[in-house]
Coordinates of C-alpha atoms in Angstrom, one line a residue:
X1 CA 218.9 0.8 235.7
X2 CA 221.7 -2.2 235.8
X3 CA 218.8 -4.1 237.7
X4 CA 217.0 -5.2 234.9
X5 CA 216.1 -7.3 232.0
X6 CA 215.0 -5.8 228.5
X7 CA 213.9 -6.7 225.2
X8 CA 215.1 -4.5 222.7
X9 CA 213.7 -3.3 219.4
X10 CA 216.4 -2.3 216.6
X11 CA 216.0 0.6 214.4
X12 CA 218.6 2.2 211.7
X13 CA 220.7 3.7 214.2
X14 CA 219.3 3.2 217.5
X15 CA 217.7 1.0 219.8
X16 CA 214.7 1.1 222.3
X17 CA 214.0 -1.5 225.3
X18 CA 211.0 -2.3 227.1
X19 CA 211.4 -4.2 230.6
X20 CA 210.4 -7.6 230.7
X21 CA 211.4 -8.3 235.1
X22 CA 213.4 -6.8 237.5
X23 CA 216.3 -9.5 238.9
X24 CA 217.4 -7.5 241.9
X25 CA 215.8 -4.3 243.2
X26 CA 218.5 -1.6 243.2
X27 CA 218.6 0.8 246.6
X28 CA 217.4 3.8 244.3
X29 CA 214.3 2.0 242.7
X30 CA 211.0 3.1 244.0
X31 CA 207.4 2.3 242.8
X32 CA 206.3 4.8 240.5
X33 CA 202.8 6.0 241.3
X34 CA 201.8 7.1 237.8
X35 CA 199.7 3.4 237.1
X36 CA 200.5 3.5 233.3
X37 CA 204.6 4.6 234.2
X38 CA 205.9 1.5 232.4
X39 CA 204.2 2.1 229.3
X40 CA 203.8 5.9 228.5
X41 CA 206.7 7.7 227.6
X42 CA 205.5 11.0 229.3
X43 CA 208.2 10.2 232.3
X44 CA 211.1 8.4 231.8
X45 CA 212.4 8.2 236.0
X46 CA 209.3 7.8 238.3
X47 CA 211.2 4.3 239.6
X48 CA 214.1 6.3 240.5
X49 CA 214.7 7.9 243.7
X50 CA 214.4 11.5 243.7
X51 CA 218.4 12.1 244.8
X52 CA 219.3 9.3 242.2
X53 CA 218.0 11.1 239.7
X54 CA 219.9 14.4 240.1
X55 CA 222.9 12.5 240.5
X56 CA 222.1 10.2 237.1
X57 CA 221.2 13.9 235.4
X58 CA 224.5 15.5 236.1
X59 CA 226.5 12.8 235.3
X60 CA 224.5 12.3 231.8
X61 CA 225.8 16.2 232.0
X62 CA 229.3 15.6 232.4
X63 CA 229.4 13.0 229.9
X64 CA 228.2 15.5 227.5
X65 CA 230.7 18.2 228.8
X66 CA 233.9 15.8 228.6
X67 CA 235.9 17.6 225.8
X68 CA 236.4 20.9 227.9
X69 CA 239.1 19.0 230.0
X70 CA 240.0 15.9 232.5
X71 CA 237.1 14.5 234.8
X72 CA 238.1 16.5 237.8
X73 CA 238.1 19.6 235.7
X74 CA 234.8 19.3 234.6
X75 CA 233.4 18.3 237.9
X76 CA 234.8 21.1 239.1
X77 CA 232.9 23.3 236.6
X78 CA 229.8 21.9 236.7
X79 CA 227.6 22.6 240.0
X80 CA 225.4 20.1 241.6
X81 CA 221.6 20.2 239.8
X82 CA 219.5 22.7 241.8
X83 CA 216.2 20.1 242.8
X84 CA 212.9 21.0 242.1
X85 CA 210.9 21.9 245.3
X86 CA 208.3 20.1 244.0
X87 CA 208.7 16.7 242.2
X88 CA 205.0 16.3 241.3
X89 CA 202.2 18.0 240.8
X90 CA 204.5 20.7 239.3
X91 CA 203.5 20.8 235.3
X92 CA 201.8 23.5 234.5
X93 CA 201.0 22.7 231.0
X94 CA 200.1 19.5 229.0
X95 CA 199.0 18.7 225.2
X96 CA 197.5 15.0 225.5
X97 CA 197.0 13.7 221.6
X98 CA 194.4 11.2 220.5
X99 CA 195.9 8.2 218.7
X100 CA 196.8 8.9 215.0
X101 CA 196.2 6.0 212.0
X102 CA 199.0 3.9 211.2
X103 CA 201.1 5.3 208.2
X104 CA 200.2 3.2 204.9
X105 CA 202.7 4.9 203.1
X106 CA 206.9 5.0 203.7
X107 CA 206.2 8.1 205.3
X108 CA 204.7 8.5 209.3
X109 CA 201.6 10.1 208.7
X110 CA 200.8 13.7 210.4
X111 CA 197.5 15.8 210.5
X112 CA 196.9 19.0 209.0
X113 CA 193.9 21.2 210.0
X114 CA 191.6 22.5 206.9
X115 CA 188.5 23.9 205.8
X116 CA 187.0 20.2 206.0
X117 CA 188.4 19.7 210.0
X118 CA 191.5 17.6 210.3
X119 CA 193.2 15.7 207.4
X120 CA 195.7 12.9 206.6
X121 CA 199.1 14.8 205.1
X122 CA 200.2 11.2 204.3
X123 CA 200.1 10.0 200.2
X124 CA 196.5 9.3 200.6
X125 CA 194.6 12.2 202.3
X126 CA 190.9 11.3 203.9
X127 CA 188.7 13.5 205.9
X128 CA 188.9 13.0 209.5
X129 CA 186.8 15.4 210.4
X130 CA 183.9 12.9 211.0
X131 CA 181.7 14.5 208.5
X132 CA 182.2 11.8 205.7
X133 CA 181.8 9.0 208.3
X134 CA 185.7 8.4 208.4
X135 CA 186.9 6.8 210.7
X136 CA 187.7 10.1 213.0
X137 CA 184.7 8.9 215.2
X138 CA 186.7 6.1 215.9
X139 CA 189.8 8.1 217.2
X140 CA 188.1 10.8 218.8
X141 CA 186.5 7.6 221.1
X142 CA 189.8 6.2 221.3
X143 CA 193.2 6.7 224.1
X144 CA 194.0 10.3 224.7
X145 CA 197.3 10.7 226.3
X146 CA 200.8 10.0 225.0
X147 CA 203.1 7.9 223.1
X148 CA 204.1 4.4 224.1
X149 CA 207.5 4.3 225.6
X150 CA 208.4 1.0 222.9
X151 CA 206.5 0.3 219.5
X152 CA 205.4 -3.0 220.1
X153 CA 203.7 -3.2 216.5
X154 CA 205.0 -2.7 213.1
X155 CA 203.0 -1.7 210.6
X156 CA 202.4 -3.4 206.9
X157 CA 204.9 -1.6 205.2
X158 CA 207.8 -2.9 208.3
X159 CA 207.7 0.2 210.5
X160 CA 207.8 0.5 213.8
X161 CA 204.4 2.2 215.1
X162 CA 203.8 3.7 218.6
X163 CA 199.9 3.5 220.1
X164 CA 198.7 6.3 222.4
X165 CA 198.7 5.5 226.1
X166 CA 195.4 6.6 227.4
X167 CA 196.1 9.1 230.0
X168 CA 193.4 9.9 232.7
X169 CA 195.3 10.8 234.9
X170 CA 199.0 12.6 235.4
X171 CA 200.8 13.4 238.5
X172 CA 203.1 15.2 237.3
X173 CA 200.6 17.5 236.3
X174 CA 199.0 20.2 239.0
X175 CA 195.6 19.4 240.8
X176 CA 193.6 21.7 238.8
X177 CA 194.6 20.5 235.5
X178 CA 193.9 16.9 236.7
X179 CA 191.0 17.9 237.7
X180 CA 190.0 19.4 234.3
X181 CA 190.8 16.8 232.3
X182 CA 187.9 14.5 232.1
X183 CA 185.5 17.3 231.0
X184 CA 188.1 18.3 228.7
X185 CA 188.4 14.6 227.4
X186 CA 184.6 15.2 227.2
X187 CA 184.9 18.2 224.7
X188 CA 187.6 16.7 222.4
X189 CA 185.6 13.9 221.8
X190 CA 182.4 15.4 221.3
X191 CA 183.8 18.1 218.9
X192 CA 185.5 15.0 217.1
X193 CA 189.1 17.3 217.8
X194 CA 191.4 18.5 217.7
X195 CA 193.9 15.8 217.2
X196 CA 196.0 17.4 220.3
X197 CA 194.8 19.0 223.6
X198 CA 196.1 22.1 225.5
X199 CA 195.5 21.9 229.1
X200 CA 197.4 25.2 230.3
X201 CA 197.2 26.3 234.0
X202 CA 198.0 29.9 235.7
X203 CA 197.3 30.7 239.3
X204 CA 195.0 34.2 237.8
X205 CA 193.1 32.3 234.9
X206 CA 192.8 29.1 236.5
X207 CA 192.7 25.9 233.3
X208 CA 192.4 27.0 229.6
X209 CA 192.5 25.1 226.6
X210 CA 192.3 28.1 223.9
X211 CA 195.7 28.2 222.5
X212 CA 195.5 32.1 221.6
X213 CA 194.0 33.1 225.1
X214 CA 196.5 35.7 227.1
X215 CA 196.9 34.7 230.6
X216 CA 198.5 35.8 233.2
X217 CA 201.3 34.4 235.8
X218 CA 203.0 35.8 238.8
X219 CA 206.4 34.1 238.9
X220 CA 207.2 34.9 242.4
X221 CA 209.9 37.6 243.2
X222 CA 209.9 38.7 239.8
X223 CA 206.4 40.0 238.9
X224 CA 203.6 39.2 236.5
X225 CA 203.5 38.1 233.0
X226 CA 201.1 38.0 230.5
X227 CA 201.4 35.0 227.6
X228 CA 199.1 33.5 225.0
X229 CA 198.2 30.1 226.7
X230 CA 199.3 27.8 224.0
X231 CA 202.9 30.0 223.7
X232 CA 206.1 29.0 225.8
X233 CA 206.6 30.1 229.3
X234 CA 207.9 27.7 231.7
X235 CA 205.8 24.9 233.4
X236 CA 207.4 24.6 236.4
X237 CA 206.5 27.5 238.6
X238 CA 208.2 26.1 241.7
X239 CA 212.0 26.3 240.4
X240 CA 211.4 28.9 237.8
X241 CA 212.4 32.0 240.5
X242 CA 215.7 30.2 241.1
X243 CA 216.1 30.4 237.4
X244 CA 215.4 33.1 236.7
X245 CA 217.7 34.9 239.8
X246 CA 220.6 32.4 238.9
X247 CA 220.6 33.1 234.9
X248 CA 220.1 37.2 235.7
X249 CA 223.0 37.1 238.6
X250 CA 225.3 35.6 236.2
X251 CA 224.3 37.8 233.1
X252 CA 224.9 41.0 235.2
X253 CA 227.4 39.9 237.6
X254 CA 231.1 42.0 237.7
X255 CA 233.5 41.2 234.4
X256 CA 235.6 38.5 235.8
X257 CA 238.1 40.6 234.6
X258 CA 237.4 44.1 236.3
X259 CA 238.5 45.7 239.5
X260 CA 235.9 48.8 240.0
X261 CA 232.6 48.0 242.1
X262 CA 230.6 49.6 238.3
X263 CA 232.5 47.2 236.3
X264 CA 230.3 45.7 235.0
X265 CA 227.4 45.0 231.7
X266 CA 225.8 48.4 230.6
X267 CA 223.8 46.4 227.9
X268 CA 222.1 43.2 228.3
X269 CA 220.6 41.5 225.0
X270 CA 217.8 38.5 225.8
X271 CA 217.8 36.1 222.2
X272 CA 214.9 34.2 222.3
X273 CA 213.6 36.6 224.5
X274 CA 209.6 35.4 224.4
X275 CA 207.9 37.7 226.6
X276 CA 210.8 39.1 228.3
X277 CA 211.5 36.9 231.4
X278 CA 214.9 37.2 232.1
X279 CA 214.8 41.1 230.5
X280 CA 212.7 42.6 232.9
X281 CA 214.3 40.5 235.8
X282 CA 217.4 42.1 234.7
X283 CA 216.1 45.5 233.5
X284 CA 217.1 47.1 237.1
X285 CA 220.6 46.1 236.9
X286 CA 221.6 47.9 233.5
X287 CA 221.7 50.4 231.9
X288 CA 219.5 48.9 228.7
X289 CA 218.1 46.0 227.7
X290 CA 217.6 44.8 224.4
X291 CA 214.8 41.2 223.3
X292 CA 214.9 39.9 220.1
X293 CA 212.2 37.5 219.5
X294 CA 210.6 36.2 216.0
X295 CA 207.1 35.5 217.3
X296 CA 205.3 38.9 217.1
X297 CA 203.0 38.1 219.6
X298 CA 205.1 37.6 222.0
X299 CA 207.2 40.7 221.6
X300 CA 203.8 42.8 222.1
X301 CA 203.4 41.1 225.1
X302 CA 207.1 41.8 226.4
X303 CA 206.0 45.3 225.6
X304 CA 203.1 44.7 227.6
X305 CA 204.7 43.4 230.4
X306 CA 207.4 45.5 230.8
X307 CA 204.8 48.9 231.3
X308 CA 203.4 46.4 233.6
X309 CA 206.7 46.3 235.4
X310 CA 207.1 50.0 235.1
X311 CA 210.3 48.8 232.9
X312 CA 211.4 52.4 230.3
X313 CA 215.2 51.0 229.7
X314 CA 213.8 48.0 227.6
X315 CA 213.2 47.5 223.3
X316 CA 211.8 44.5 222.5
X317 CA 212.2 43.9 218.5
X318 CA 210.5 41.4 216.6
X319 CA 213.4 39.8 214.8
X320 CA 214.9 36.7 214.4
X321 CA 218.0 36.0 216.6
X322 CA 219.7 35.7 212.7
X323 CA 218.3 39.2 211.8
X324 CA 218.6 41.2 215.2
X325 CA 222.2 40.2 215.5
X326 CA 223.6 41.4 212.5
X327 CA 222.3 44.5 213.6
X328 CA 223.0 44.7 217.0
X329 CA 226.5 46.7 216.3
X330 CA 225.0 49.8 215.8
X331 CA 222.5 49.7 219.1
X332 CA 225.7 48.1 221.2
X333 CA 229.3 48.5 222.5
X334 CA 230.1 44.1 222.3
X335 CA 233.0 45.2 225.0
X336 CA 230.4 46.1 227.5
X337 CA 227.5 43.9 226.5
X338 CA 225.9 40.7 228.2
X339 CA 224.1 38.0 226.1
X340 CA 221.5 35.7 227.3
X341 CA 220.5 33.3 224.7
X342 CA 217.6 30.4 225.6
X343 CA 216.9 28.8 222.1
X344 CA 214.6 26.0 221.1
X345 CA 216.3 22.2 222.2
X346 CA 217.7 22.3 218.6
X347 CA 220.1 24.9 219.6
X348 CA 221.9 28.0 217.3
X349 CA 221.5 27.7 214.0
X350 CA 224.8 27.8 211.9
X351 CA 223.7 31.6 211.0
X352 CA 222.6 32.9 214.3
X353 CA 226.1 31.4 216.0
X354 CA 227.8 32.8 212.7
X355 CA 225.9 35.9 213.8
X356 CA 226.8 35.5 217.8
X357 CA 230.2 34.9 217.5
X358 CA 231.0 37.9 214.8
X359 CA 229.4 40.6 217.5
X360 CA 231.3 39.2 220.1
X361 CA 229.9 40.0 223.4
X362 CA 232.2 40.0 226.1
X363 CA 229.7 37.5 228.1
X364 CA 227.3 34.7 226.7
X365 CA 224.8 33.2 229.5
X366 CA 223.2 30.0 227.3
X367 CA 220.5 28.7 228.9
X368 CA 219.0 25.6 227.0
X369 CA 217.3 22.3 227.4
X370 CA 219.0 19.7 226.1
X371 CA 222.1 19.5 227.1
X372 CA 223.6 17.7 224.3
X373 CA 222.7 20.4 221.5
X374 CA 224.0 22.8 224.2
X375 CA 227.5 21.1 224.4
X376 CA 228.0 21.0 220.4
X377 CA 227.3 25.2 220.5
X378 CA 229.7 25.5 223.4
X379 CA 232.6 23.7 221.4
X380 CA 231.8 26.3 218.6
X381 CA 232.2 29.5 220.9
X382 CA 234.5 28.1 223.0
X383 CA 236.9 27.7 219.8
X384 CA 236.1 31.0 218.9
X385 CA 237.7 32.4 222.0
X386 CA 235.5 32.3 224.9
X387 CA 236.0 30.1 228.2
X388 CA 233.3 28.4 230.4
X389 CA 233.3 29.7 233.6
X390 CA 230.8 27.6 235.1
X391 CA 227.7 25.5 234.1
X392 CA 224.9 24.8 236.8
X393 CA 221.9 22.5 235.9
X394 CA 218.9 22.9 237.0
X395 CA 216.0 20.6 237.7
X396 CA 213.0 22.1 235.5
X397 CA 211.4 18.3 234.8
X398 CA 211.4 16.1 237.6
X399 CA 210.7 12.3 236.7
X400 CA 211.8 12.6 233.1
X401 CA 215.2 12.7 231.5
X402 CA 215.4 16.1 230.4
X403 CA 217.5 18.7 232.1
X404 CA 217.8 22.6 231.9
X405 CA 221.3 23.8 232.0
X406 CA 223.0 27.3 232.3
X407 CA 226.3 28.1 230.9
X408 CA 228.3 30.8 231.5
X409 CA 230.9 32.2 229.0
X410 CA 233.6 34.7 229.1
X411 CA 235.4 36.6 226.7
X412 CA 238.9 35.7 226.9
X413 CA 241.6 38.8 227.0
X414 CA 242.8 40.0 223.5
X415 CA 239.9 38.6 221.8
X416 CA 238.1 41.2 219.4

């Protein structure tokens, strides 16, 4: 905020800043309630007004969208961020780490799990699995929480090392898993683990921690879905049905360049399909639906789910997006298709957009989470012969910086 002062620490490429005071209060700063805000990195905007940070979101948006065209073109194109209905108390899932050892070597240290318990995967490995009396006792009766926003320590070797803020508390987080979180602090440091903590809640299975546990969710105007605990499925139950509606009425909607009241998808394929979200929503509206999805898991539970939904136009295929692509010309006309694509923040790989762009479907819906990996996949298609028709953020992480977008592309006339 251009309120403040802050001291900066330097790294290779980038900087970080920690605030030191506040000279003038701006109108949008507000006093975060989270009492460990200004030093965990779990939430980057509690001190910002709730509008001022939908407006500071889309513009970080447009900035990242600036090469389609001129600034009133783009503003144009880009709607304003659909708001969470709820601001807190809206996380449905957490994974609070215990603090790790400071790296010795010139690489950051990680932990592995083995035979033993957990283990250093730095130069010099060493039982932390408090059998040996290591010093794992030690962490496992340290902070539990997240990442310091700023290292304020370096370690011997010059590095820059980030402590754990101890977390007791998050109100981001809903009410039950807040309220399950001591005993589960309890557990993790009585078993001497694991390093990081699932705290996962559903409205039918109330709080689990057991990563491989199915549970069950009713996402409200779409149906119920079943999905391992420690899997993806979206957090934020109280926006996810405008998501879900938004991202399946543009998938399905009429070909912006037809004229009849049928013109429109007969195929929809979901990439990155997990447990077929946004396929069943859509199942109703075409003729056939096609997931592809690597984990296997998951695309047992899409099967799952969809005889739950009473859904018979849907295969789900446990493929990568790479594999089930290069394929997909022999189960799909790419003139009468719909793509939904939701990959991982890193975005397409070179062979899976190599892969998108040589079946060509006449309509690409690209959901994703970071914006800025988003953008660098839309100048690929886009050159390729598509055009953004419209791109409409929505607000899936209130009180961070993070921002889920939807991007709708068309297949411009002449293009095979």
């Amino acid at each position: 905020m251009p309120d403040a002062n802050t001291k900066p620490n330097t790294y290779r490429n980038y900087s970080e800043a920690s605030l030191t005071r506040v000279l003038e209060s701006s109108k949008d700063r507000v006093e975060p309630p989270c009492p460990v805000f200004l030093q965990c990195s779990g939430c980057q905007f509690q001190h910002l007004a709730y509008e001022a940070q939908l407006t500071w979101k889309r513009r970080y948006l447009l900035r990242q969208l600036e090469w389609l065209g001129d600034a009133e073109f783009v503003d144009a194109l880009v709607r304003p961020v659909v708001p969470s209905p709820r601001q807190y108390g809206y996380r449905r899932k957490v994974t609070p780490h215990l603090q790790m050892p400071p790296p010795t070597g010139s690489k950051p240290r990680r932990l592995e799990r083995s035979s033993k318990g957990w283990v250093s995967a730095a130069s010099e490995r060493r039982d932390l699995s408090g059998e040996d009396g290591s010093d794992w006792g030690d962490l496992a009766l340290g902070p539990l929480g997240y990442l310091e926003q700023v290292a304020r320590e370096r370690t011997p070797n010059g590095h820059w090392w980030k402590r754990v803020v101890d977390v007791t508390t998050c109100p981001v987080a809903t009410d039950a898993i807040n309220a399950a979180l001591p005993e589960a602090r309890d557990h993790v440091r009585a078993r001497r683990g694991p390093f990081s903590l699932l705290l996962r809640h559903t409205e039918h299975d109330g709080v689990t921690s057991e990563r491989g546990r199915v549970v069950r969710e009713n996402v409200p105007g779409i149906g119920r879905f079943f999905f391992r605990a420690g899997g993806f499925f979206q957090s934020n139950l109280s926006i996810l049905p405008a998501l879900v509606h938004h991202v399946v009425d543009a998938a399905t909607a009429q070909w912006a360049d037809g004229g009849g009241a049928d013109d429109g998808p007969e195929v929809l394929v979901d990439a990155y399909c997990g447990v077929g979200l946004f396929s069943l929503a859509a199942g109703v509206r075409v003729r056939r639906v096609i997931g592809l999805e690597l984990d296997k898991d998951a695309v047992r539970l899409a099967k799952r789910n969809a005889a739950a939904h009473g859904t018979q136009n849907a295969t789900f295929l446990p493929l990568s997006v790479e594999e089930g692509l290069e394929g997909l010309a022999a189960m799909a006309n790419p003139s009468s298709t719909s793509m939904v694509i939701d990959p991982p923040r890193a975005g397409l790989s070179d062979v899976a957009l190599g892969a998108l762009l040589a079946f060509g479907p006449r309509r690409i819906t690209y959901v994703s989470c970071d914006c800025s990996t988003q953008s660098r996949d839309l100048r690929s298609i886009t050159a390729a012969g598509y055009s953004v028709a419209k791109v409409t953020p929505f607000d899936m992480f209130p009180q961070s910086n993070h921002i889920e977008v939807v991007a709708v592309l068309e297949r411009s006339a002449g293009v095979a």
